[in-house]
PDB file of C-alpha atoms in Angstrom:
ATOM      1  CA  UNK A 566      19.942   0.291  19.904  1.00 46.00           C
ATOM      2  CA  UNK A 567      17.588  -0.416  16.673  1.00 46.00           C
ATOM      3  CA  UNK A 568      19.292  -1.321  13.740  1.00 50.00           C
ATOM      4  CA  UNK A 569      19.011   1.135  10.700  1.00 52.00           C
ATOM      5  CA  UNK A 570      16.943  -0.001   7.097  1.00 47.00           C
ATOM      6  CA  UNK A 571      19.794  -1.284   5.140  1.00 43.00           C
ATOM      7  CA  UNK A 572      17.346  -2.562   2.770  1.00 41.00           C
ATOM      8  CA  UNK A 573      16.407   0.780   1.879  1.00 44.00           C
ATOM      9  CA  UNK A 574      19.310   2.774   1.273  1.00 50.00           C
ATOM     10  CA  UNK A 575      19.494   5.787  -0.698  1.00 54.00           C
ATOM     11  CA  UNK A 576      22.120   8.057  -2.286  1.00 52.00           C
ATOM     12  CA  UNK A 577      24.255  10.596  -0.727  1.00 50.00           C
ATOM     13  CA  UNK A 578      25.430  13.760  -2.608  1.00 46.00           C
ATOM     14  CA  UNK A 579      28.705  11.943  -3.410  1.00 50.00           C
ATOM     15  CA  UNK A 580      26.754   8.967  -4.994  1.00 55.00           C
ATOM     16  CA  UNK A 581      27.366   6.615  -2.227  1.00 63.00           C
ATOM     17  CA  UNK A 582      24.715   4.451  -0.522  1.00 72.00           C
ATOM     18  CA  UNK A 583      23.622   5.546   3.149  1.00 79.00           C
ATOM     19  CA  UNK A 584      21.679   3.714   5.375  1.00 82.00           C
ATOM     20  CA  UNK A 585      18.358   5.332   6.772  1.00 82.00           C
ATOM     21  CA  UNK A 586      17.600   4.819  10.334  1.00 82.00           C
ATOM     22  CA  UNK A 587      14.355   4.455  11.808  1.00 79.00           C
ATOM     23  CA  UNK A 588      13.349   7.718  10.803  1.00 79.00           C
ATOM     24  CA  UNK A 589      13.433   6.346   7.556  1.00 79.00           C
ATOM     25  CA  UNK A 590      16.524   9.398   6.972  1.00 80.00           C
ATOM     26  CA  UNK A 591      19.785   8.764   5.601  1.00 83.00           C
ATOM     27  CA  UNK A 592      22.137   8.263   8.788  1.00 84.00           C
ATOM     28  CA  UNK A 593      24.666  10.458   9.735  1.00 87.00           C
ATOM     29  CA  UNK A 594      28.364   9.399   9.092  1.00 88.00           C
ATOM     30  CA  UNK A 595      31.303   9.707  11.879  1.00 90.00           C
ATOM     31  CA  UNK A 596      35.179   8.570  12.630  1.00 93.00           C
ATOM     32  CA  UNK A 597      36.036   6.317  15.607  1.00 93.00           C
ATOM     33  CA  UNK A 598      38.120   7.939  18.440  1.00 93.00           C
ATOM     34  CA  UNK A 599      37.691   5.202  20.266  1.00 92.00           C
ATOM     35  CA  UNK A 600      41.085   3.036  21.447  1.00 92.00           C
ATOM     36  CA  UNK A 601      39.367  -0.243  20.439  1.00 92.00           C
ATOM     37  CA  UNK A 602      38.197   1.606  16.669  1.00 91.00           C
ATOM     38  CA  UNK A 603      40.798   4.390  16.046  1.00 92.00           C
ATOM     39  CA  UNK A 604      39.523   5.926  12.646  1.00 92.00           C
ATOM     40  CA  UNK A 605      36.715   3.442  11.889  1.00 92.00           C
ATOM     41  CA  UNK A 606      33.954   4.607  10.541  1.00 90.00           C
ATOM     42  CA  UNK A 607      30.503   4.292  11.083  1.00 89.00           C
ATOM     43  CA  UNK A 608      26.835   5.537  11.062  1.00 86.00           C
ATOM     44  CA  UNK A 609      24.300   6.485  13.624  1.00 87.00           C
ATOM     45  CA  UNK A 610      21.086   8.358  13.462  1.00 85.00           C
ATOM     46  CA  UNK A 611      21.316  12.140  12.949  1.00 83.00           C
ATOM     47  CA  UNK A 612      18.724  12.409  16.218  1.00 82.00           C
ATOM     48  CA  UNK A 613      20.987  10.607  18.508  1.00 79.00           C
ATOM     49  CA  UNK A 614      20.912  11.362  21.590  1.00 76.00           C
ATOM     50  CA  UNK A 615      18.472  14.393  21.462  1.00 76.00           C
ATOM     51  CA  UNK A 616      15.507  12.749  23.671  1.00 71.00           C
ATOM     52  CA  UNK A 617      14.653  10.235  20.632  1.00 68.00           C
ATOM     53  CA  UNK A 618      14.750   6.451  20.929  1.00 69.00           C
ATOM     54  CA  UNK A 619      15.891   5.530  17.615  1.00 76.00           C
ATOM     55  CA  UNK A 620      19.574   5.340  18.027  1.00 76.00           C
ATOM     56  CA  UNK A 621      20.078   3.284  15.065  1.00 83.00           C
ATOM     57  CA  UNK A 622      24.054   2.239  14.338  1.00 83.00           C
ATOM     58  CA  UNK A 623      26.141   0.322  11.875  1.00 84.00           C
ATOM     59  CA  UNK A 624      29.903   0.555  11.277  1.00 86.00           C
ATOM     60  CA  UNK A 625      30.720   1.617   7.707  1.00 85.00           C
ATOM     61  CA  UNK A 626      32.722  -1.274   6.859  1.00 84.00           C
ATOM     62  CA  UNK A 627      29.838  -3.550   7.982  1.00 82.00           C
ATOM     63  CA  UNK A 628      26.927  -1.768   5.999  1.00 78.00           C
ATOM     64  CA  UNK A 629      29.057  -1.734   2.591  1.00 66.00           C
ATOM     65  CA  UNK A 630      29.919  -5.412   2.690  1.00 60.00           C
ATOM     66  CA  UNK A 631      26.256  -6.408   2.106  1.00 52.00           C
ATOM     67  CA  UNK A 632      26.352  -3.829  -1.011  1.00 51.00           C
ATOM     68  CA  UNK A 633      30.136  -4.986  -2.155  1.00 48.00           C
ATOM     69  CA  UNK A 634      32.326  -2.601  -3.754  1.00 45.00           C
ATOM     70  CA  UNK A 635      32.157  -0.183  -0.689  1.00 44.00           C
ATOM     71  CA  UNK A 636      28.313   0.860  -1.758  1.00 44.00           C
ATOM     72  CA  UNK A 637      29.381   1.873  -5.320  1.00 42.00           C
ATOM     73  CA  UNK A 638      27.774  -0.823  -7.132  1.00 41.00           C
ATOM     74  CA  UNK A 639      24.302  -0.171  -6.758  1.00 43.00           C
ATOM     75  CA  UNK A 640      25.190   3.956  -8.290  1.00 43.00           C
ATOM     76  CA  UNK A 641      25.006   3.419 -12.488  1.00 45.00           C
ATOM     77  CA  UNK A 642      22.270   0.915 -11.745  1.00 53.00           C
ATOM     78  CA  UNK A 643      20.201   3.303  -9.776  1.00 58.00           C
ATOM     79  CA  UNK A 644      21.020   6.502 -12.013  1.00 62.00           C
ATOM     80  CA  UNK A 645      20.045   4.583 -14.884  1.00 63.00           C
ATOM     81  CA  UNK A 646      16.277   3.085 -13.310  1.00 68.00           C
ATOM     82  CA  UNK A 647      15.748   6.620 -12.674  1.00 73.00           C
ATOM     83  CA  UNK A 648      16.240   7.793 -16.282  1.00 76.00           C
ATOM     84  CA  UNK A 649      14.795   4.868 -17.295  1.00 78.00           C
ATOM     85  CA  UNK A 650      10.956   5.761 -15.368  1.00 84.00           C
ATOM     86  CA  UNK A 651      11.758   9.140 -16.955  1.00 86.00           C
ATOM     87  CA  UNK A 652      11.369   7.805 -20.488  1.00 87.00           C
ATOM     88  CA  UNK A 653       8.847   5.435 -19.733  1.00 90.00           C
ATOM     89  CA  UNK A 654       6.890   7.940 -17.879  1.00 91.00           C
ATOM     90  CA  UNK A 655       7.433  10.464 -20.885  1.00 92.00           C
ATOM     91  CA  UNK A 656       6.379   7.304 -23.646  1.00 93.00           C
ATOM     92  CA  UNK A 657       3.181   6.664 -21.656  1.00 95.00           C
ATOM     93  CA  UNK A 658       1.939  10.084 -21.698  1.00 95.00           C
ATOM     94  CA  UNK A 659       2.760   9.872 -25.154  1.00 95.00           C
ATOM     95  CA  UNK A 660       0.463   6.572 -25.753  1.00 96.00           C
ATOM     96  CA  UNK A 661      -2.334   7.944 -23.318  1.00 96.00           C
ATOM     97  CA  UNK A 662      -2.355  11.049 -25.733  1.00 96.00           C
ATOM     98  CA  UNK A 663      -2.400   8.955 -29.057  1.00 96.00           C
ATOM     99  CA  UNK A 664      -5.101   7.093 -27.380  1.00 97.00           C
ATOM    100  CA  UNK A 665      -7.136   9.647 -26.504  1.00 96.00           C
ATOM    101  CA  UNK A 666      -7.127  11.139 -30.478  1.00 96.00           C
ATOM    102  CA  UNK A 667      -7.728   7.397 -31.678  1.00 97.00           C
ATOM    103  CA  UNK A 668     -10.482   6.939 -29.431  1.00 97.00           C
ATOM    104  CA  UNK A 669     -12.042  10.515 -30.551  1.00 96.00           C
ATOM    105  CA  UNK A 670     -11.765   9.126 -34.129  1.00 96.00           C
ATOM    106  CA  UNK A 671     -13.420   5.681 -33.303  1.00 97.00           C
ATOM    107  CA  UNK A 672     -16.213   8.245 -31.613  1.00 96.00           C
ATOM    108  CA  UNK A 673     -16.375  10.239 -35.160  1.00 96.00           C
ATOM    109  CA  UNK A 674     -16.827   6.739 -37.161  1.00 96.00           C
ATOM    110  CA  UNK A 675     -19.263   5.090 -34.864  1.00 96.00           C
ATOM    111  CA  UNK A 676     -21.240   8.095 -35.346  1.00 96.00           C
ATOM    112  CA  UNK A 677     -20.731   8.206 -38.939  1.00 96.00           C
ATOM    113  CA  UNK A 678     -21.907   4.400 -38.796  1.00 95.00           C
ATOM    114  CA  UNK A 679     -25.026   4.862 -36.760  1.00 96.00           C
ATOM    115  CA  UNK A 680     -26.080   7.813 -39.240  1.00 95.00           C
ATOM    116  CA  UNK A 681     -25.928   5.783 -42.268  1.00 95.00           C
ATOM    117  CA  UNK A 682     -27.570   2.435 -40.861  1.00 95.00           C
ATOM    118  CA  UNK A 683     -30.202   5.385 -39.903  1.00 94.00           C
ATOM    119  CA  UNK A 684     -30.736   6.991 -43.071  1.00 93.00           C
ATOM    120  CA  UNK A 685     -30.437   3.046 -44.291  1.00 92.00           C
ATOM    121  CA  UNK A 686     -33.486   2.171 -42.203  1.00 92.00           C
ATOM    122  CA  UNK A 687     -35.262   5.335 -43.337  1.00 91.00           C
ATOM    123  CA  UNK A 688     -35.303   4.494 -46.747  1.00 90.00           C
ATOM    124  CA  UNK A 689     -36.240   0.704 -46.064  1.00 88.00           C
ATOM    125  CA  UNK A 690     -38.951   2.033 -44.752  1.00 87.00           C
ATOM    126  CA  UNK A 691     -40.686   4.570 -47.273  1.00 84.00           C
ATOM    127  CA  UNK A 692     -39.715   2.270 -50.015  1.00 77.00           C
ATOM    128  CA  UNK A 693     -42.081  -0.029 -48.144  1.00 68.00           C
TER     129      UNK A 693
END
């Protein structure tokens, strides 16, 4: 039996953390029928049993007590590193643009610079 990625973990519809199995796929959740783990949850890997040698497994209660707070924790923190690449993201396009026009203008100047030492050197030289 491997044991799934708990270190990388994503979100389920329901903003919970799920563990991802060898596949690197969330994990499937089920309920214990089992005399010796009536109603306990757990999770296995969605292929299981279909010809695939995965077969990763973790009981619910286990998984969530490395995440505390039954895998809500991690939720606001995660929602808000997403919006937070989002403005980043959006303020470096920004930048790259303004950069872009500043550099055009530095283009224009040094130009503008190389004209007049030009014409400078031009009339150095007939005055001569």
């Amino acid at each position: 039996m491997s044991q799934p990625n708990c270190s990388t973990s994503c979100l389920s519809s329901n903003g919970r953390l799920t563990p991802k199995c060898g596949h690197n796929v969330s994990m499937k959740l089920f309920v214990s029928k089992s005399v010796a783990n009536p109603e306990r949850k757990y999770w296995k890997c969605k292929f299981w049993g279909k010809g695939d040698d995965c077969n990763a497994f973790v009981w619910d209660d286990e998984f969530f007590d490395d995440f505390g707070d039954n895998g809500h924790s991690d939720v606001v923190s995660v929602e808000l590193m997403s919006k937070l690449e989002r403005d980043i993201a959006l303020k470096m396009e920004a930048m790259e643009k303004k950069m872009d026009e500043l550099q055009k203008k530095l283009n224009y100047v040094l130009v503008g610079f190389i004209c007049l030492l030009v014409h400078f050197l031009l009339s150095s030289c007939k005055n001569s």
